Short mmCIF file of C-alpha atoms in Angstrom, two decimals:
data_model
loop_
_atom_site.label_atom_id
_atom_site.label_comp_id
_atom_site.label_asym_id
_atom_site.label_seq_id
_atom_site.Cartn_x
_atom_site.Cartn_y
_atom_site.Cartn_z
CA MET A 10 0.00 0.00 0.00
CA TYR A 11 1.68 3.15 -1.17
CA TYR A 12 -0.81 5.87 -0.57
CA ARG A 13 -4.15 6.47 1.00
CA SER A 14 -5.99 9.64 0.46
CA MET A 15 -6.65 11.69 3.57
CA PHE A 16 -9.87 12.84 1.98
CA PRO A 17 -12.19 9.95 1.22
CA ARG A 18 -14.20 11.99 -1.27
CA ASP A 19 -11.25 12.67 -3.47
CA LEU A 20 -12.58 10.48 -6.22
CA PHE A 21 -9.54 10.69 -8.43
CA ALA A 22 -7.18 9.73 -5.67
CA GLU A 23 -9.41 6.79 -4.81
CA LEU A 24 -9.49 5.65 -8.41
CA GLU A 25 -5.74 5.91 -8.60
CA ARG A 26 -5.40 3.81 -5.48
CA LEU A 27 -7.78 1.21 -6.90
CA GLN A 28 -5.80 1.11 -10.10
CA ARG A 29 -2.70 0.26 -8.13
CA GLU A 30 -4.24 -2.21 -5.74
CA VAL A 31 -6.53 -4.22 -8.00
CA PRO A 32 -3.82 -5.78 -10.18
CA GLN A 33 -1.91 -6.75 -7.05
CA THR A 34 -4.82 -8.70 -5.62
CA VAL A 35 -6.38 -10.05 -8.79
CA GLU A 36 -3.27 -11.20 -10.60
CA PRO A 37 -1.33 -13.98 -8.94
CA GLY A 38 1.76 -12.53 -10.59
CA PRO A 39 3.02 -14.38 -13.63
CA SER A 40 6.64 -13.87 -12.65
CA ILE A 41 8.24 -16.71 -10.80
CA ARG A 42 9.99 -14.31 -8.47
CA GLY A 43 7.59 -11.40 -8.68
CA GLN A 44 8.60 -7.94 -7.62
CA LYS A 45 7.51 -8.34 -4.04
CA ARG A 46 9.10 -11.68 -3.34
CA GLY A 47 12.66 -12.59 -2.73
CA TYR A 48 15.05 -14.96 -4.38
CA PRO A 49 14.82 -17.89 -4.10
CA ALA A 50 11.07 -18.45 -4.26
CA LEU A 51 9.92 -20.80 -1.52
CA ASN A 52 7.26 -23.46 -1.31
CA VAL A 53 6.69 -25.01 2.10
CA GLY A 54 4.67 -28.11 2.73
CA GLY A 55 4.23 -30.72 5.38
CA THR A 56 3.22 -34.29 6.07
CA PRO A 57 2.51 -35.81 9.49
CA ASN A 58 6.13 -37.01 9.57
CA ALA A 59 8.12 -34.17 8.04
CA VAL A 60 8.32 -30.56 6.90
CA GLU A 61 9.38 -30.03 3.30
CA ILE A 62 10.90 -26.78 2.07
CA TYR A 63 11.53 -26.18 -1.63
CA ALA A 64 13.74 -23.24 -2.58
CA PHE A 65 13.65 -22.45 -6.30
CA ALA A 66 17.26 -21.35 -6.64
CA PRO A 67 18.49 -22.05 -10.17
CA GLY A 68 22.02 -21.60 -11.38
CA LEU A 69 23.93 -22.11 -8.15
CA ASP A 70 26.95 -24.15 -7.29
CA PRO A 71 25.55 -26.41 -4.53
CA ALA A 72 28.84 -26.14 -2.66
CA THR A 73 28.35 -22.41 -2.13
CA LEU A 74 24.84 -22.78 -0.75
CA ASP A 75 24.66 -22.13 2.96
CA VAL A 76 21.80 -23.91 4.74
CA GLN A 77 21.62 -23.48 8.50
CA LEU A 78 19.19 -24.50 11.18
CA GLU A 79 19.38 -22.70 14.47
CA LYS A 80 16.70 -22.70 17.18
CA GLY A 81 14.02 -23.75 14.73
CA ILE A 82 14.96 -21.06 12.18
CA LEU A 83 16.07 -22.34 8.79
CA THR A 84 18.29 -19.96 6.82
CA ILE A 85 19.15 -20.39 3.15
CA ALA A 86 21.86 -18.04 1.95
CA GLY A 87 24.25 -17.78 -0.96
CA GLU A 88 25.25 -15.74 -3.92
CA ARG A 89 24.37 -15.91 -7.58
CA LYS A 90 26.74 -14.36 -10.05
CA ALA A 91 25.47 -12.38 -13.00
CA PRO A 92 26.37 -13.83 -16.41
CA ALA A 93 29.60 -12.49 -17.84
CA VAL A 94 28.89 -9.69 -20.28
CA SER A 95 31.53 -8.67 -22.75
CA GLU A 96 32.01 -4.97 -23.32
CA GLN A 97 30.62 -5.07 -26.82
CA ALA A 98 27.44 -6.85 -25.78
CA THR A 99 24.09 -5.13 -25.34
CA ALA A 100 21.74 -6.25 -22.58
CA HIS A 101 18.19 -6.23 -23.91
CA ILE A 102 16.39 -7.93 -21.04
CA GLY A 103 17.74 -8.34 -17.51
CA GLU A 104 15.18 -9.93 -15.22
CA ARG A 105 17.16 -12.64 -13.52
CA PHE A 106 18.30 -12.15 -9.96
CA ALA A 107 21.99 -11.65 -9.31
CA GLY A 108 23.81 -10.99 -6.07
CA ARG A 109 23.71 -12.21 -2.51
CA PHE A 110 20.50 -13.64 -1.13
CA ARG A 111 19.15 -14.87 2.17
CA ARG A 112 15.81 -16.34 3.06
CA VAL A 113 14.63 -17.39 6.48
CA VAL A 114 11.86 -19.84 7.42
CA SER A 115 10.60 -20.39 10.92
CA LEU A 116 9.93 -24.10 11.38
CA PRO A 117 7.30 -25.63 13.67
CA ASP A 118 8.25 -26.65 17.22
CA ASP A 119 7.94 -30.38 16.69
CA ILE A 120 10.85 -30.81 14.26
CA ASP A 121 13.91 -32.90 14.97
CA PRO A 122 16.98 -30.74 14.27
CA ASN A 123 19.14 -33.85 13.92
CA SER A 124 17.29 -35.37 10.99
CA ILE A 125 17.50 -32.79 8.24
CA VAL A 126 18.34 -33.62 4.62
CA ALA A 127 19.09 -31.05 1.90
CA LYS A 128 19.26 -31.93 -1.80
CA TYR A 129 19.87 -29.74 -4.82
CA ARG A 130 18.41 -30.96 -8.09
CA ASP A 131 17.42 -29.15 -11.29
CA GLY A 132 17.94 -25.82 -9.56
CA VAL A 133 15.67 -26.58 -6.61
CA LEU A 134 16.98 -26.96 -3.08
CA HIS A 135 14.79 -29.41 -1.21
CA VAL A 136 15.19 -29.40 2.56
CA SER A 137 13.36 -32.13 4.39
CA VAL A 138 13.11 -31.95 8.19
CA GLN A 139 11.65 -34.87 10.09
CA ARG A 140 9.25 -34.26 12.94
CA ARG A 141 10.14 -35.70 16.35
CA GLU A 142 8.83 -39.18 16.80
CA GLU A 143 7.01 -38.56 20.06
CA THR A 144 4.92 -35.81 18.43
CA GLN A 145 3.78 -37.91 15.49
CA PRO A 146 0.20 -39.04 15.47
CA ARG A 147 -0.27 -42.57 16.70
CA ARG A 148 -3.14 -44.85 17.28
CA ILE A 149 -3.82 -45.84 20.87
CA SER A 150 -4.96 -49.36 21.24
CA ILE A 151 -7.86 -50.01 23.61
CA GLN A 152 -7.28 -52.81 26.02
CA MET B 5 0.54 -12.72 -20.70
CA SER B 6 -2.67 -11.26 -19.40
CA ASP B 7 -4.69 -13.54 -21.65
CA THR B 8 -3.24 -16.67 -20.17
CA ASN B 9 -3.79 -15.37 -16.65
CA GLN B 10 -7.48 -15.00 -17.24
CA ALA B 11 -7.92 -18.59 -18.32
CA PRO B 12 -9.93 -20.60 -15.81
CA LYS B 13 -7.83 -22.96 -13.76
CA SER B 14 -10.46 -25.56 -13.00
CA ALA B 15 -10.68 -27.61 -16.19
CA ASP B 16 -7.73 -29.83 -17.02
CA THR B 17 -7.75 -28.86 -20.68
CA THR B 18 -7.22 -25.20 -19.90
CA ARG B 19 -4.63 -25.82 -17.21
CA GLU B 20 -2.19 -26.64 -19.99
CA GLU B 21 -2.44 -23.02 -21.08
CA VAL B 22 -1.64 -21.48 -17.71
CA ALA B 23 2.06 -21.17 -17.00
CA LEU B 24 4.55 -19.08 -15.10
CA LEU B 25 6.69 -16.60 -17.00
CA PRO B 26 10.31 -17.49 -16.36
CA PRO B 27 12.70 -14.56 -15.85
CA VAL B 28 15.27 -14.16 -18.61
CA ASP B 29 18.42 -12.22 -19.48
CA VAL B 30 19.00 -11.48 -23.15
CA LEU B 31 22.39 -10.27 -24.32
CA GLU B 32 23.39 -9.45 -27.85
CA ASP B 33 26.86 -9.20 -29.30
CA ALA B 34 28.18 -9.05 -32.84
CA GLY B 35 27.91 -12.82 -33.30
CA GLY B 36 24.41 -13.36 -32.03
CA ILE B 37 22.12 -13.45 -29.04
CA THR B 38 22.60 -15.25 -25.74
CA LEU B 39 19.50 -15.96 -23.69
CA TYR B 40 19.49 -17.17 -20.10
CA ALA B 41 16.24 -18.41 -18.58
CA ASP B 42 15.56 -19.54 -15.01
CA LEU B 43 13.54 -22.76 -15.03
CA PRO B 44 14.04 -24.26 -11.56
CA GLY B 45 12.55 -27.69 -10.97
CA VAL B 46 12.41 -28.70 -14.64
CA PRO B 47 14.25 -31.94 -15.45
CA LYS B 48 16.07 -32.09 -18.79
CA ASP B 49 13.54 -34.42 -20.35
CA ARG B 50 10.62 -32.11 -19.50
CA LEU B 51 12.07 -29.07 -21.22
CA SER B 52 10.90 -28.38 -24.74
CA LEU B 53 12.30 -25.79 -27.09
CA HIS B 54 10.95 -25.16 -30.50
CA VAL B 55 11.08 -22.57 -33.24
CA GLU B 56 8.11 -22.17 -35.50
CA ALA B 57 7.75 -19.33 -37.97
CA ASP B 58 10.31 -17.15 -36.18
CA VAL B 59 8.72 -17.72 -32.76
CA LEU B 60 10.90 -19.41 -30.18
CA THR B 61 8.94 -21.18 -27.45
CA ILE B 62 10.44 -22.32 -24.17
CA ASP B 63 8.21 -24.74 -22.31
CA GLY B 64 9.11 -26.63 -19.16
CA GLU B 65 7.28 -28.77 -16.66
CA VAL B 66 8.21 -28.67 -12.97
CA VAL B 67 8.74 -32.04 -11.29
CA LEU B 68 9.37 -32.03 -7.54
CA ASP B 69 9.86 -35.11 -5.40
CA ALA B 70 7.05 -34.46 -2.95
CA PRO B 71 6.25 -37.16 -0.39
CA ALA B 72 2.81 -38.71 -0.59
CA GLY B 73 0.13 -36.75 1.20
CA MET B 74 2.10 -33.52 1.42
CA GLU B 75 0.02 -30.40 1.90
CA LEU B 76 1.51 -27.11 0.80
CA THR B 77 1.22 -24.43 3.45
CA HIS B 78 3.08 -21.65 1.67
CA THR B 79 3.29 -21.34 -2.11
CA GLU B 80 5.28 -18.89 -4.17
CA VAL B 81 5.65 -21.11 -7.23
CA GLY B 82 2.01 -21.96 -7.72
CA LEU B 83 1.99 -23.53 -11.17
CA PRO B 84 3.98 -26.54 -12.33
CA ARG B 85 4.82 -25.12 -15.75
CA TYR B 86 6.88 -22.36 -17.32
CA ARG B 87 6.33 -20.98 -20.78
CA ARG B 88 7.70 -18.01 -22.66
CA GLN B 89 7.82 -17.03 -26.31
CA PHE B 90 10.13 -14.76 -28.21
CA THR B 91 9.95 -13.53 -31.76
CA LEU B 92 13.27 -13.95 -33.49
CA SER B 93 14.35 -11.34 -35.96
CA LYS B 94 15.24 -12.21 -39.54
CA GLU B 95 19.00 -12.03 -39.18
CA LEU B 96 19.09 -14.75 -36.52
CA ASP B 97 19.82 -18.27 -37.66
CA ALA B 98 17.21 -20.38 -35.88
CA GLY B 99 18.69 -23.54 -37.34
CA LYS B 100 21.93 -23.13 -35.41
CA VAL B 101 20.61 -22.57 -31.90
CA GLN B 102 22.79 -24.12 -29.22
CA ALA B 103 21.17 -24.99 -25.90
CA ARG B 104 22.61 -25.89 -22.53
CA PHE B 105 20.55 -26.69 -19.45
CA GLU B 106 22.23 -26.88 -16.09
CA HIS B 107 20.92 -26.48 -12.52
CA GLY B 108 17.64 -25.13 -13.82
CA VAL B 109 19.22 -22.44 -15.99
CA LEU B 110 18.76 -22.64 -19.75
CA THR B 111 21.42 -20.98 -21.87
CA LEU B 112 20.58 -20.46 -25.52
CA ARG B 113 22.98 -19.16 -28.11
CA ILE B 114 21.29 -17.97 -31.27
CA PRO B 115 23.91 -16.98 -33.85
CA LYS B 116 23.36 -14.38 -36.51
CA ALA B 117 23.28 -15.58 -40.07
CA GLU B 118 26.56 -15.21 -41.94
CA HIS B 119 25.32 -12.41 -44.17
CA ALA B 120 24.13 -10.46 -41.12
CA GLN B 121 27.48 -10.53 -39.32
CA PRO B 122 29.03 -7.11 -39.07
CA ARG B 123 31.99 -6.69 -41.31
CA ARG B 124 34.69 -4.14 -41.28
CA ILE B 125 35.18 -2.49 -44.61
CA GLU B 126 38.69 -1.51 -45.36
CA VAL B 127 39.04 2.00 -46.61
CA GLN B 128 41.58 2.09 -49.33
CA VAL B 129 43.56 5.21 -49.83
CA VAL B 130 44.43 5.69 -53.44
#
């Protein structure tokens, strides 16, 4: 939200505001990264046994990726280099992210910090964190 | 892109049409054009590139190894497909496109046709 008119009857200001806000809410944003979101884009999901985090981070050397878990906070950090551009080249479109990045996810309380697996495949970092066994749903047998 | 966004997402036939727009970098030098596209999550065999009547189409399907019964709680990549089209100009040689796909980044090199290469003309002093 950039601007709200102080005067509700200022019709033109209201229209202007609508014009800005409607596309933001109606369009899901065709860009993978969008303007409001960071790099890498994150999808987070869960099963009764584990929490799955997918970071869409293409074009990285997996060795330079820094994945840390501290006090239930998962941090994914790294750097993506811009493609080398020779001096004679002209850049027509430059939409891809370049530079240092850092994204932080707060994980639920029931995770087991000792059973965490991170894989990098096809430009997606998949972090899988198991939930603690004693918190997993179980069936209680009736005697 | 706005047309594809308005397509209804319910029917399976129309879902094919809805896709994310992958971010690209396009650089041009004297020899041709280099295009980089971010397509994270697309395996090599699910990436399709084709040129038809000067239109280059990049199409990729996202495949993630999700465990059975996983429920997404937070989604920033909400569609399992990327698609983007570019119109190639006449001087580009679509028959000699070189493609490399590594860690979800597609690199395309589209050379200019021989006759379109810049040439230095020697000025002769007589």
